[in-house]
């Protein structure tokens, strides 16, 4: 299982979602993508998209106003 990170700080949607989509295309099933963001809209949009795609997804606030979204590629 590989872990990849993408920095989406200071970027508004749809840029974080597009970055996640492109990164996941080159990852294997079971790999984990960690997305760093400070935009609450990204949490809603990326998590909703990842669930609809069948990926396991979770997030955590790592600092005041900064989150990490964890996406495990499932298919």
JSON list of N, CA, C and O in Angstrom, two decimals, residues 10-65:
[
{"chain": "A", "resi": 10, "resn": "UNK", "atom": "N", "xyz": [-5.10, 26.67, -0.07]},
{"chain": "A", "resi": 10, "resn": "UNK", "atom": "CA", "xyz": [-5.42, 27.93, -0.75]},
{"chain": "A", "resi": 10, "resn": "UNK", "atom": "C", "xyz": [-6.03, 27.73, -2.14]},
{"chain": "A", "resi": 10, "resn": "UNK", "atom": "O", "xyz": [-6.00, 28.65, -2.95]},
{"chain": "A", "resi": 11, "resn": "UNK", "atom": "N", "xyz": [-6.56, 26.56, -2.39]},
{"chain": "A", "resi": 11, "resn": "UNK", "atom": "CA", "xyz": [-7.21, 26.29, -3.68]},
{"chain": "A", "resi": 11, "resn": "UNK", "atom": "C", "xyz": [-8.68, 25.99, -3.46]},
{"chain": "A", "resi": 11, "resn": "UNK", "atom": "O", "xyz": [-9.03, 25.18, -2.60]},
{"chain": "A", "resi": 12, "resn": "UNK", "atom": "N", "xyz": [-9.52, 26.63, -4.23]},
{"chain": "A", "resi": 12, "resn": "UNK", "atom": "CA", "xyz": [-10.96, 26.42, -4.12]},
{"chain": "A", "resi": 12, "resn": "UNK", "atom": "C", "xyz": [-11.42, 25.40, -5.15]},
{"chain": "A", "resi": 12, "resn": "UNK", "atom": "O", "xyz": [-10.75, 25.15, -6.15]},
{"chain": "A", "resi": 13, "resn": "UNK", "atom": "N", "xyz": [-12.58, 24.81, -4.89]},
{"chain": "A", "resi": 13, "resn": "UNK", "atom": "CA", "xyz": [-13.17, 23.84, -5.82]},
{"chain": "A", "resi": 13, "resn": "UNK", "atom": "C", "xyz": [-13.47, 24.53, -7.15]},
{"chain": "A", "resi": 13, "resn": "UNK", "atom": "O", "xyz": [-13.83, 25.70, -7.15]},
{"chain": "A", "resi": 14, "resn": "UNK", "atom": "N", "xyz": [-13.28, 23.81, -8.21]},
{"chain": "A", "resi": 14, "resn": "UNK", "atom": "CA", "xyz": [-13.07, 22.36, -8.33]},
{"chain": "A", "resi": 14, "resn": "UNK", "atom": "C", "xyz": [-11.61, 21.92, -8.40]},
{"chain": "A", "resi": 14, "resn": "UNK", "atom": "O", "xyz": [-11.36, 20.75, -8.65]},
{"chain": "A", "resi": 15, "resn": "UNK", "atom": "N", "xyz": [-10.65, 22.80, -8.18]},
{"chain": "A", "resi": 15, "resn": "UNK", "atom": "CA", "xyz": [-9.24, 22.44, -8.34]},
{"chain": "A", "resi": 15, "resn": "UNK", "atom": "C", "xyz": [-8.85, 21.24, -7.47]},
{"chain": "A", "resi": 15, "resn": "UNK", "atom": "O", "xyz": [-8.25, 20.29, -7.98]},
{"chain": "A", "resi": 16, "resn": "UNK", "atom": "N", "xyz": [-9.17, 21.22, -6.16]},
{"chain": "A", "resi": 16, "resn": "UNK", "atom": "CA", "xyz": [-8.80, 20.05, -5.35]},
{"chain": "A", "resi": 16, "resn": "UNK", "atom": "C", "xyz": [-9.41, 18.75, -5.86]},
{"chain": "A", "resi": 16, "resn": "UNK", "atom": "O", "xyz": [-8.75, 17.71, -5.87]},
{"chain": "A", "resi": 17, "resn": "UNK", "atom": "N", "xyz": [-10.64, 18.81, -6.30]},
{"chain": "A", "resi": 17, "resn": "UNK", "atom": "CA", "xyz": [-11.31, 17.61, -6.82]},
{"chain": "A", "resi": 17, "resn": "UNK", "atom": "C", "xyz": [-10.62, 17.12, -8.10]},
{"chain": "A", "resi": 17, "resn": "UNK", "atom": "O", "xyz": [-10.38, 15.92, -8.27]},
{"chain": "A", "resi": 18, "resn": "UNK", "atom": "N", "xyz": [-10.25, 18.02, -8.97]},
{"chain": "A", "resi": 18, "resn": "UNK", "atom": "CA", "xyz": [-9.56, 17.65, -10.21]},
{"chain": "A", "resi": 18, "resn": "UNK", "atom": "C", "xyz": [-8.19, 17.05, -9.89]},
{"chain": "A", "resi": 18, "resn": "UNK", "atom": "O", "xyz": [-7.79, 16.05, -10.48]},
{"chain": "A", "resi": 19, "resn": "UNK", "atom": "N", "xyz": [-7.48, 17.66, -8.94]},
{"chain": "A", "resi": 19, "resn": "UNK", "atom": "CA", "xyz": [-6.18, 17.11, -8.54]},
{"chain": "A", "resi": 19, "resn": "UNK", "atom": "C", "xyz": [-6.32, 15.70, -7.98]},
{"chain": "A", "resi": 19, "resn": "UNK", "atom": "O", "xyz": [-5.52, 14.81, -8.29]},
{"chain": "A", "resi": 20, "resn": "UNK", "atom": "N", "xyz": [-7.33, 15.48, -7.14]},
{"chain": "A", "resi": 20, "resn": "UNK", "atom": "CA", "xyz": [-7.56, 14.15, -6.56]},
{"chain": "A", "resi": 20, "resn": "UNK", "atom": "C", "xyz": [-7.88, 13.14, -7.64]},
{"chain": "A", "resi": 20, "resn": "UNK", "atom": "O", "xyz": [-7.35, 12.03, -7.65]},
{"chain": "A", "resi": 21, "resn": "UNK", "atom": "N", "xyz": [-8.74, 13.51, -8.56]},
{"chain": "A", "resi": 21, "resn": "UNK", "atom": "CA", "xyz": [-9.13, 12.61, -9.64]},
{"chain": "A", "resi": 21, "resn": "UNK", "atom": "C", "xyz": [-7.92, 12.20, -10.46]},
{"chain": "A", "resi": 21, "resn": "UNK", "atom": "O", "xyz": [-7.71, 11.01, -10.73]},
{"chain": "A", "resi": 22, "resn": "UNK", "atom": "N", "xyz": [-7.08, 13.15, -10.84]},
{"chain": "A", "resi": 22, "resn": "UNK", "atom": "CA", "xyz": [-5.89, 12.84, -11.65]},
{"chain": "A", "resi": 22, "resn": "UNK", "atom": "C", "xyz": [-4.90, 11.97, -10.87]},
{"chain": "A", "resi": 22, "resn": "UNK", "atom": "O", "xyz": [-4.30, 11.07, -11.43]},
{"chain": "A", "resi": 23, "resn": "UNK", "atom": "N", "xyz": [-4.72, 12.27, -9.59]},
{"chain": "A", "resi": 23, "resn": "UNK", "atom": "CA", "xyz": [-3.77, 11.49, -8.79]},
{"chain": "A", "resi": 23, "resn": "UNK", "atom": "C", "xyz": [-4.26, 10.06, -8.62]},
{"chain": "A", "resi": 23, "resn": "UNK", "atom": "O", "xyz": [-3.48, 9.11, -8.75]},
{"chain": "A", "resi": 24, "resn": "UNK", "atom": "N", "xyz": [-5.55, 9.87, -8.34]},
{"chain": "A", "resi": 24, "resn": "UNK", "atom": "CA", "xyz": [-6.09, 8.53, -8.12]},
{"chain": "A", "resi": 24, "resn": "UNK", "atom": "C", "xyz": [-6.02, 7.68, -9.39]},
{"chain": "A", "resi": 24, "resn": "UNK", "atom": "O", "xyz": [-5.92, 6.45, -9.29]},
{"chain": "A", "resi": 25, "resn": "UNK", "atom": "N", "xyz": [-6.05, 8.30, -10.56]},
{"chain": "A", "resi": 25, "resn": "UNK", "atom": "CA", "xyz": [-5.97, 7.55, -11.82]},
{"chain": "A", "resi": 25, "resn": "UNK", "atom": "C", "xyz": [-4.68, 6.75, -11.90]},
{"chain": "A", "resi": 25, "resn": "UNK", "atom": "O", "xyz": [-4.66, 5.68, -12.51]},
{"chain": "A", "resi": 26, "resn": "UNK", "atom": "N", "xyz": [-3.61, 7.24, -11.30]},
{"chain": "A", "resi": 26, "resn": "UNK", "atom": "CA", "xyz": [-2.31, 6.60, -11.39]},
{"chain": "A", "resi": 26, "resn": "UNK", "atom": "C", "xyz": [-1.96, 5.80, -10.14]},
{"chain": "A", "resi": 26, "resn": "UNK", "atom": "O", "xyz": [-0.82, 5.36, -9.99]},
{"chain": "A", "resi": 27, "resn": "UNK", "atom": "N", "xyz": [-2.91, 5.60, -9.25]},
{"chain": "A", "resi": 27, "resn": "UNK", "atom": "CA", "xyz": [-2.67, 4.85, -8.02]},
{"chain": "A", "resi": 27, "resn": "UNK", "atom": "C", "xyz": [-3.30, 3.47, -8.12]},
{"chain": "A", "resi": 27, "resn": "UNK", "atom": "O", "xyz": [-4.24, 3.26, -8.88]},
{"chain": "A", "resi": 28, "resn": "UNK", "atom": "N", "xyz": [-2.79, 2.53, -7.34]},
{"chain": "A", "resi": 28, "resn": "UNK", "atom": "CA", "xyz": [-3.31, 1.16, -7.32]},
{"chain": "A", "resi": 28, "resn": "UNK", "atom": "C", "xyz": [-4.42, 1.02, -6.28]},
{"chain": "A", "resi": 28, "resn": "UNK", "atom": "O", "xyz": [-4.50, 1.82, -5.34]},
{"chain": "A", "resi": 29, "resn": "UNK", "atom": "N", "xyz": [-5.24, 0.00, -6.47]},
{"chain": "A", "resi": 29, "resn": "UNK", "atom": "CA", "xyz": [-6.28, -0.29, -5.48]},
{"chain": "A", "resi": 29, "resn": "UNK", "atom": "C", "xyz": [-5.62, -0.57, -4.13]},
{"chain": "A", "resi": 29, "resn": "UNK", "atom": "O", "xyz": [-4.64, -1.31, -4.06]},
{"chain": "A", "resi": 30, "resn": "UNK", "atom": "N", "xyz": [-6.14, 0.06, -3.09]},
{"chain": "A", "resi": 30, "resn": "UNK", "atom": "CA", "xyz": [-5.59, -0.09, -1.75]},
{"chain": "A", "resi": 30, "resn": "UNK", "atom": "C", "xyz": [-4.65, 1.04, -1.36]},
{"chain": "A", "resi": 30, "resn": "UNK", "atom": "O", "xyz": [-4.35, 1.22, -0.18]},
{"chain": "A", "resi": 31, "resn": "UNK", "atom": "N", "xyz": [-4.17, 1.80, -2.34]},
{"chain": "A", "resi": 31, "resn": "UNK", "atom": "CA", "xyz": [-3.33, 2.96, -2.04]},
{"chain": "A", "resi": 31, "resn": "UNK", "atom": "C", "xyz": [-4.17, 4.05, -1.39]},
{"chain": "A", "resi": 31, "resn": "UNK", "atom": "O", "xyz": [-5.38, 4.13, -1.60]},
{"chain": "A", "resi": 32, "resn": "UNK", "atom": "N", "xyz": [-3.50, 4.89, -0.62]},
{"chain": "A", "resi": 32, "resn": "UNK", "atom": "CA", "xyz": [-4.19, 5.96, 0.09]},
{"chain": "A", "resi": 32, "resn": "UNK", "atom": "C", "xyz": [-3.69, 7.32, -0.39]},
{"chain": "A", "resi": 32, "resn": "UNK", "atom": "O", "xyz": [-2.49, 7.55, -0.47]},
{"chain": "A", "resi": 33, "resn": "UNK", "atom": "N", "xyz": [-4.63, 8.18, -0.70]},
{"chain": "A", "resi": 33, "resn": "UNK", "atom": "CA", "xyz": [-4.33, 9.54, -1.08]},
{"chain": "A", "resi": 33, "resn": "UNK", "atom": "C", "xyz": [-4.70, 10.46, 0.08]},
{"chain": "A", "resi": 33, "resn": "UNK", "atom": "O", "xyz": [-5.82, 10.40, 0.58]},
{"chain": "A", "resi": 34, "resn": "UNK", "atom": "N", "xyz": [-3.74, 11.28, 0.50]},
{"chain": "A", "resi": 34, "resn": "UNK", "atom": "CA", "xyz": [-4.01, 12.26, 1.55]},
{"chain": "A", "resi": 34, "resn": "UNK", "atom": "C", "xyz": [-4.02, 13.63, 0.91]},
{"chain": "A", "resi": 34, "resn": "UNK", "atom": "O", "xyz": [-3.03, 14.05, 0.31]},
{"chain": "A", "resi": 35, "resn": "UNK", "atom": "N", "xyz": [-5.14, 14.31, 1.03]},
{"chain": "A", "resi": 35, "resn": "UNK", "atom": "CA", "xyz": [-5.29, 15.64, 0.45]},
{"chain": "A", "resi": 35, "resn": "UNK", "atom": "C", "xyz": [-5.29, 16.67, 1.58]},
{"chain": "A", "resi": 35, "resn": "UNK", "atom": "O", "xyz": [-6.06, 16.57, 2.53]},
{"chain": "A", "resi": 36, "resn": "UNK", "atom": "N", "xyz": [-4.41, 17.64, 1.49]},
{"chain": "A", "resi": 36, "resn": "UNK", "atom": "CA", "xyz": [-4.36, 18.72, 2.48]},
{"chain": "A", "resi": 36, "resn": "UNK", "atom": "C", "xyz": [-5.13, 19.90, 1.94]},
{"chain": "A", "resi": 36, "resn": "UNK", "atom": "O", "xyz": [-4.90, 20.34, 0.81]},
{"chain": "A", "resi": 37, "resn": "UNK", "atom": "N", "xyz": [-6.06, 20.41, 2.74]},
{"chain": "A", "resi": 37, "resn": "UNK", "atom": "CA", "xyz": [-6.88, 21.53, 2.28]},
{"chain": "A", "resi": 37, "resn": "UNK", "atom": "C", "xyz": [-7.22, 22.47, 3.43]},
{"chain": "A", "resi": 37, "resn": "UNK", "atom": "O", "xyz": [-7.22, 22.07, 4.59]},
{"chain": "A", "resi": 38, "resn": "UNK", "atom": "N", "xyz": [-7.52, 23.70, 3.08]},
{"chain": "A", "resi": 38, "resn": "UNK", "atom": "CA", "xyz": [-8.01, 24.66, 4.06]},
{"chain": "A", "resi": 38, "resn": "UNK", "atom": "C", "xyz": [-9.36, 25.22, 3.62]},
{"chain": "A", "resi": 38, "resn": "UNK", "atom": "O", "xyz": [-9.80, 26.23, 4.14]},
{"chain": "A", "resi": 39, "resn": "UNK", "atom": "N", "xyz": [-9.99, 24.55, 2.68]},
{"chain": "A", "resi": 39, "resn": "UNK", "atom": "CA", "xyz": [-11.23, 25.03, 2.11]},
{"chain": "A", "resi": 39, "resn": "UNK", "atom": "C", "xyz": [-12.36, 24.05, 2.46]},
{"chain": "A", "resi": 39, "resn": "UNK", "atom": "O", "xyz": [-12.35, 22.91, 1.99]},
{"chain": "A", "resi": 40, "resn": "UNK", "atom": "N", "xyz": [-13.31, 24.50, 3.27]},
{"chain": "A", "resi": 40, "resn": "UNK", "atom": "CA", "xyz": [-14.37, 23.59, 3.73]},
{"chain": "A", "resi": 40, "resn": "UNK", "atom": "C", "xyz": [-15.21, 23.03, 2.58]},
{"chain": "A", "resi": 40, "resn": "UNK", "atom": "O", "xyz": [-15.70, 21.91, 2.67]},
{"chain": "A", "resi": 41, "resn": "UNK", "atom": "N", "xyz": [-15.34, 23.77, 1.52]},
{"chain": "A", "resi": 41, "resn": "UNK", "atom": "CA", "xyz": [-16.09, 23.29, 0.37]},
{"chain": "A", "resi": 41, "resn": "UNK", "atom": "C", "xyz": [-15.43, 22.05, -0.23]},
{"chain": "A", "resi": 41, "resn": "UNK", "atom": "O", "xyz": [-16.11, 21.14, -0.71]},
{"chain": "A", "resi": 42, "resn": "UNK", "atom": "N", "xyz": [-14.10, 21.98, -0.15]},
{"chain": "A", "resi": 42, "resn": "UNK", "atom": "CA", "xyz": [-13.38, 20.81, -0.66]},
{"chain": "A", "resi": 42, "resn": "UNK", "atom": "C", "xyz": [-13.75, 19.57, 0.13]},
{"chain": "A", "resi": 42, "resn": "UNK", "atom": "O", "xyz": [-13.87, 18.48, -0.44]},
{"chain": "A", "resi": 43, "resn": "UNK", "atom": "N", "xyz": [-13.90, 19.72, 1.42]},
{"chain": "A", "resi": 43, "resn": "UNK", "atom": "CA", "xyz": [-14.26, 18.56, 2.24]},
{"chain": "A", "resi": 43, "resn": "UNK", "atom": "C", "xyz": [-15.58, 17.99, 1.77]},
{"chain": "A", "resi": 43, "resn": "UNK", "atom": "O", "xyz": [-15.71, 16.79, 1.54]},
{"chain": "A", "resi": 44, "resn": "UNK", "atom": "N", "xyz": [-16.56, 18.83, 1.61]},
{"chain": "A", "resi": 44, "resn": "UNK", "atom": "CA", "xyz": [-17.89, 18.38, 1.18]},
{"chain": "A", "resi": 44, "resn": "UNK", "atom": "C", "xyz": [-17.82, 17.77, -0.22]},
{"chain": "A", "resi": 44, "resn": "UNK", "atom": "O", "xyz": [-18.27, 16.64, -0.43]},
{"chain": "A", "resi": 45, "resn": "UNK", "atom": "N", "xyz": [-17.26, 18.48, -1.16]},
{"chain": "A", "resi": 45, "resn": "UNK", "atom": "CA", "xyz": [-17.26, 18.02, -2.55]},
{"chain": "A", "resi": 45, "resn": "UNK", "atom": "C", "xyz": [-16.40, 16.78, -2.77]},
{"chain": "A", "resi": 45, "resn": "UNK", "atom": "O", "xyz": [-16.82, 15.85, -3.45]},
{"chain": "A", "resi": 46, "resn": "UNK", "atom": "N", "xyz": [-15.20, 16.76, -2.22]},
{"chain": "A", "resi": 46, "resn": "UNK", "atom": "CA", "xyz": [-14.30, 15.63, -2.43]},
{"chain": "A", "resi": 46, "resn": "UNK", "atom": "C", "xyz": [-14.83, 14.38, -1.74]},
{"chain": "A", "resi": 46, "resn": "UNK", "atom": "O", "xyz": [-14.82, 13.29, -2.32]},
{"chain": "A", "resi": 47, "resn": "UNK", "atom": "N", "xyz": [-15.32, 14.52, -0.52]},
{"chain": "A", "resi": 47, "resn": "UNK", "atom": "CA", "xyz": [-15.85, 13.35, 0.19]},
{"chain": "A", "resi": 47, "resn": "UNK", "atom": "C", "xyz": [-17.09, 12.81, -0.51]},
{"chain": "A", "resi": 47, "resn": "UNK", "atom": "O", "xyz": [-17.21, 11.60, -0.70]},
{"chain": "A", "resi": 48, "resn": "UNK", "atom": "N", "xyz": [-17.97, 13.68, -0.93]},
{"chain": "A", "resi": 48, "resn": "UNK", "atom": "CA", "xyz": [-19.17, 13.24, -1.66]},
{"chain": "A", "resi": 48, "resn": "UNK", "atom": "C", "xyz": [-18.78, 12.52, -2.95]},
{"chain": "A", "resi": 48, "resn": "UNK", "atom": "O", "xyz": [-19.30, 11.44, -3.24]},
{"chain": "A", "resi": 49, "resn": "UNK", "atom": "N", "xyz": [-17.84, 13.09, -3.70]},
{"chain": "A", "resi": 49, "resn": "UNK", "atom": "CA", "xyz": [-17.40, 12.47, -4.94]},
{"chain": "A", "resi": 49, "resn": "UNK", "atom": "C", "xyz": [-16.74, 11.11, -4.67]},
{"chain": "A", "resi": 49, "resn": "UNK", "atom": "O", "xyz": [-17.03, 10.13, -5.36]},
{"chain": "A", "resi": 50, "resn": "UNK", "atom": "N", "xyz": [-15.85, 11.05, -3.67]},
{"chain": "A", "resi": 50, "resn": "UNK", "atom": "CA", "xyz": [-15.14, 9.80, -3.38]},
{"chain": "A", "resi": 50, "resn": "UNK", "atom": "C", "xyz": [-16.10, 8.69, -2.96]},
{"chain": "A", "resi": 50, "resn": "UNK", "atom": "O", "xyz": [-15.95, 7.54, -3.39]},
{"chain": "A", "resi": 51, "resn": "UNK", "atom": "N", "xyz": [-17.10, 9.03, -2.16]},
{"chain": "A", "resi": 51, "resn": "UNK", "atom": "CA", "xyz": [-18.09, 8.02, -1.76]},
{"chain": "A", "resi": 51, "resn": "UNK", "atom": "C", "xyz": [-18.87, 7.51, -2.96]},
{"chain": "A", "resi": 51, "resn": "UNK", "atom": "O", "xyz": [-19.12, 6.31, -3.09]},
{"chain": "A", "resi": 52, "resn": "UNK", "atom": "N", "xyz": [-19.26, 8.42, -3.84]},
{"chain": "A", "resi": 52, "resn": "UNK", "atom": "CA", "xyz": [-20.01, 8.01, -5.04]},
{"chain": "A", "resi": 52, "resn": "UNK", "atom": "C", "xyz": [-19.17, 7.12, -5.95]},
{"chain": "A", "resi": 52, "resn": "UNK", "atom": "O", "xyz": [-19.71, 6.29, -6.67]},
{"chain": "A", "resi": 53, "resn": "UNK", "atom": "N", "xyz": [-17.84, 7.30, -5.90]},
{"chain": "A", "resi": 53, "resn": "UNK", "atom": "CA", "xyz": [-16.95, 6.47, -6.72]},
{"chain": "A", "resi": 53, "resn": "UNK", "atom": "C", "xyz": [-16.64, 5.13, -6.05]},
{"chain": "A", "resi": 53, "resn": "UNK", "atom": "O", "xyz": [-15.97, 4.28, -6.63]},
{"chain": "A", "resi": 54, "resn": "UNK", "atom": "N", "xyz": [-17.11, 4.95, -4.81]},
{"chain": "A", "resi": 54, "resn": "UNK", "atom": "CA", "xyz": [-16.91, 3.69, -4.11]},
{"chain": "A", "resi": 54, "resn": "UNK", "atom": "C", "xyz": [-15.62, 3.62, -3.30]},
{"chain": "A", "resi": 54, "resn": "UNK", "atom": "O", "xyz": [-15.26, 2.54, -2.82]},
{"chain": "A", "resi": 55, "resn": "UNK", "atom": "N", "xyz": [-14.94, 4.73, -3.12]},
{"chain": "A", "resi": 55, "resn": "UNK", "atom": "CA", "xyz": [-13.70, 4.76, -2.33]},
{"chain": "A", "resi": 55, "resn": "UNK", "atom": "C", "xyz": [-14.03, 4.91, -0.85]},
{"chain": "A", "resi": 55, "resn": "UNK", "atom": "O", "xyz": [-15.04, 5.51, -0.48]},
{"chain": "A", "resi": 56, "resn": "UNK", "atom": "N", "xyz": [-13.15, 4.39, -0.02]},
{"chain": "A", "resi": 56, "resn": "UNK", "atom": "CA", "xyz": [-13.27, 4.62, 1.42]},
{"chain": "A", "resi": 56, "resn": "UNK", "atom": "C", "xyz": [-12.67, 5.99, 1.69]},
{"chain": "A", "resi": 56, "resn": "UNK", "atom": "O", "xyz": [-11.59, 6.31, 1.19]},
{"chain": "A", "resi": 57, "resn": "UNK", "atom": "N", "xyz": [-13.37, 6.80, 2.47]},
{"chain": "A", "resi": 57, "resn": "UNK", "atom": "CA", "xyz": [-12.92, 8.17, 2.67]},
{"chain": "A", "resi": 57, "resn": "UNK", "atom": "C", "xyz": [-13.19, 8.62, 4.11]},
{"chain": "A", "resi": 57, "resn": "UNK", "atom": "O", "xyz": [-14.17, 8.19, 4.73]},
{"chain": "A", "resi": 58, "resn": "UNK", "atom": "N", "xyz": [-12.30, 9.42, 4.62]},
{"chain": "A", "resi": 58, "resn": "UNK", "atom": "CA", "xyz": [-12.44, 10.00, 5.95]},
{"chain": "A", "resi": 58, "resn": "UNK", "atom": "C", "xyz": [-11.66, 11.32, 5.96]},
{"chain": "A", "resi": 58, "resn": "UNK", "atom": "O", "xyz": [-10.90, 11.59, 5.03]},
{"chain": "A", "resi": 59, "resn": "UNK", "atom": "N", "xyz": [-11.85, 12.11, 6.99]},
{"chain": "A", "resi": 59, "resn": "UNK", "atom": "CA", "xyz": [-11.08, 13.35, 7.09]},
{"chain": "A", "resi": 59, "resn": "UNK", "atom": "C", "xyz": [-10.87, 13.72, 8.55]},
{"chain": "A", "resi": 59, "resn": "UNK", "atom": "O", "xyz": [-11.56, 13.21, 9.44]},
{"chain": "A", "resi": 60, "resn": "UNK", "atom": "N", "xyz": [-9.89, 14.56, 8.79]},
{"chain": "A", "resi": 60, "resn": "UNK", "atom": "CA", "xyz": [-9.59, 15.02, 10.14]},
{"chain": "A", "resi": 60, "resn": "UNK", "atom": "C", "xyz": [-9.08, 16.45, 10.07]},
{"chain": "A", "resi": 60, "resn": "UNK", "atom": "O", "xyz": [-8.37, 16.83, 9.13]},
{"chain": "A", "resi": 61, "resn": "UNK", "atom": "N", "xyz": [-9.46, 17.25, 11.07]},
{"chain": "A", "resi": 61, "resn": "UNK", "atom": "CA", "xyz": [-8.93, 18.60, 11.17]},
{"chain": "A", "resi": 61, "resn": "UNK", "atom": "C", "xyz": [-7.57, 18.49, 11.85]},
{"chain": "A", "resi": 61, "resn": "UNK", "atom": "O", "xyz": [-7.47, 18.02, 12.98]},
{"chain": "A", "resi": 62, "resn": "UNK", "atom": "N", "xyz": [-6.51, 18.88, 11.15]},
{"chain": "A", "resi": 62, "resn": "UNK", "atom": "CA", "xyz": [-5.16, 18.74, 11.69]},
{"chain": "A", "resi": 62, "resn": "UNK", "atom": "C", "xyz": [-4.67, 20.00, 12.36]},
{"chain": "A", "resi": 62, "resn": "UNK", "atom": "O", "xyz": [-3.70, 19.98, 13.11]},
{"chain": "A", "resi": 63, "resn": "UNK", "atom": "N", "xyz": [-5.33, 21.11, 12.05]},
{"chain": "A", "resi": 63, "resn": "UNK", "atom": "CA", "xyz": [-4.99, 22.39, 12.66]},
{"chain": "A", "resi": 63, "resn": "UNK", "atom": "C", "xyz": [-6.23, 23.27, 12.50]},
{"chain": "A", "resi": 63, "resn": "UNK", "atom": "O", "xyz": [-7.17, 22.89, 11.82]},
{"chain": "A", "resi": 64, "resn": "UNK", "atom": "N", "xyz": [-6.22, 24.42, 13.12]},
{"chain": "A", "resi": 64, "resn": "UNK", "atom": "CA", "xyz": [-7.37, 25.31, 13.03]},
{"chain": "A", "resi": 64, "resn": "UNK", "atom": "C", "xyz": [-7.59, 25.74, 11.58]},
{"chain": "A", "resi": 64, "resn": "UNK", "atom": "O", "xyz": [-6.79, 26.48, 11.03]},
{"chain": "A", "resi": 65, "resn": "UNK", "atom": "N", "xyz": [-8.65, 25.23, 10.98]},
{"chain": "A", "resi": 65, "resn": "UNK", "atom": "CA", "xyz": [-8.96, 25.58, 9.60]},
{"chain": "A", "resi": 65, "resn": "UNK", "atom": "C", "xyz": [-8.20, 24.82, 8.54]},
{"chain": "A", "resi": 65, "resn": "UNK", "atom": "O", "xyz": [-8.23, 25.20, 7.37]}
]
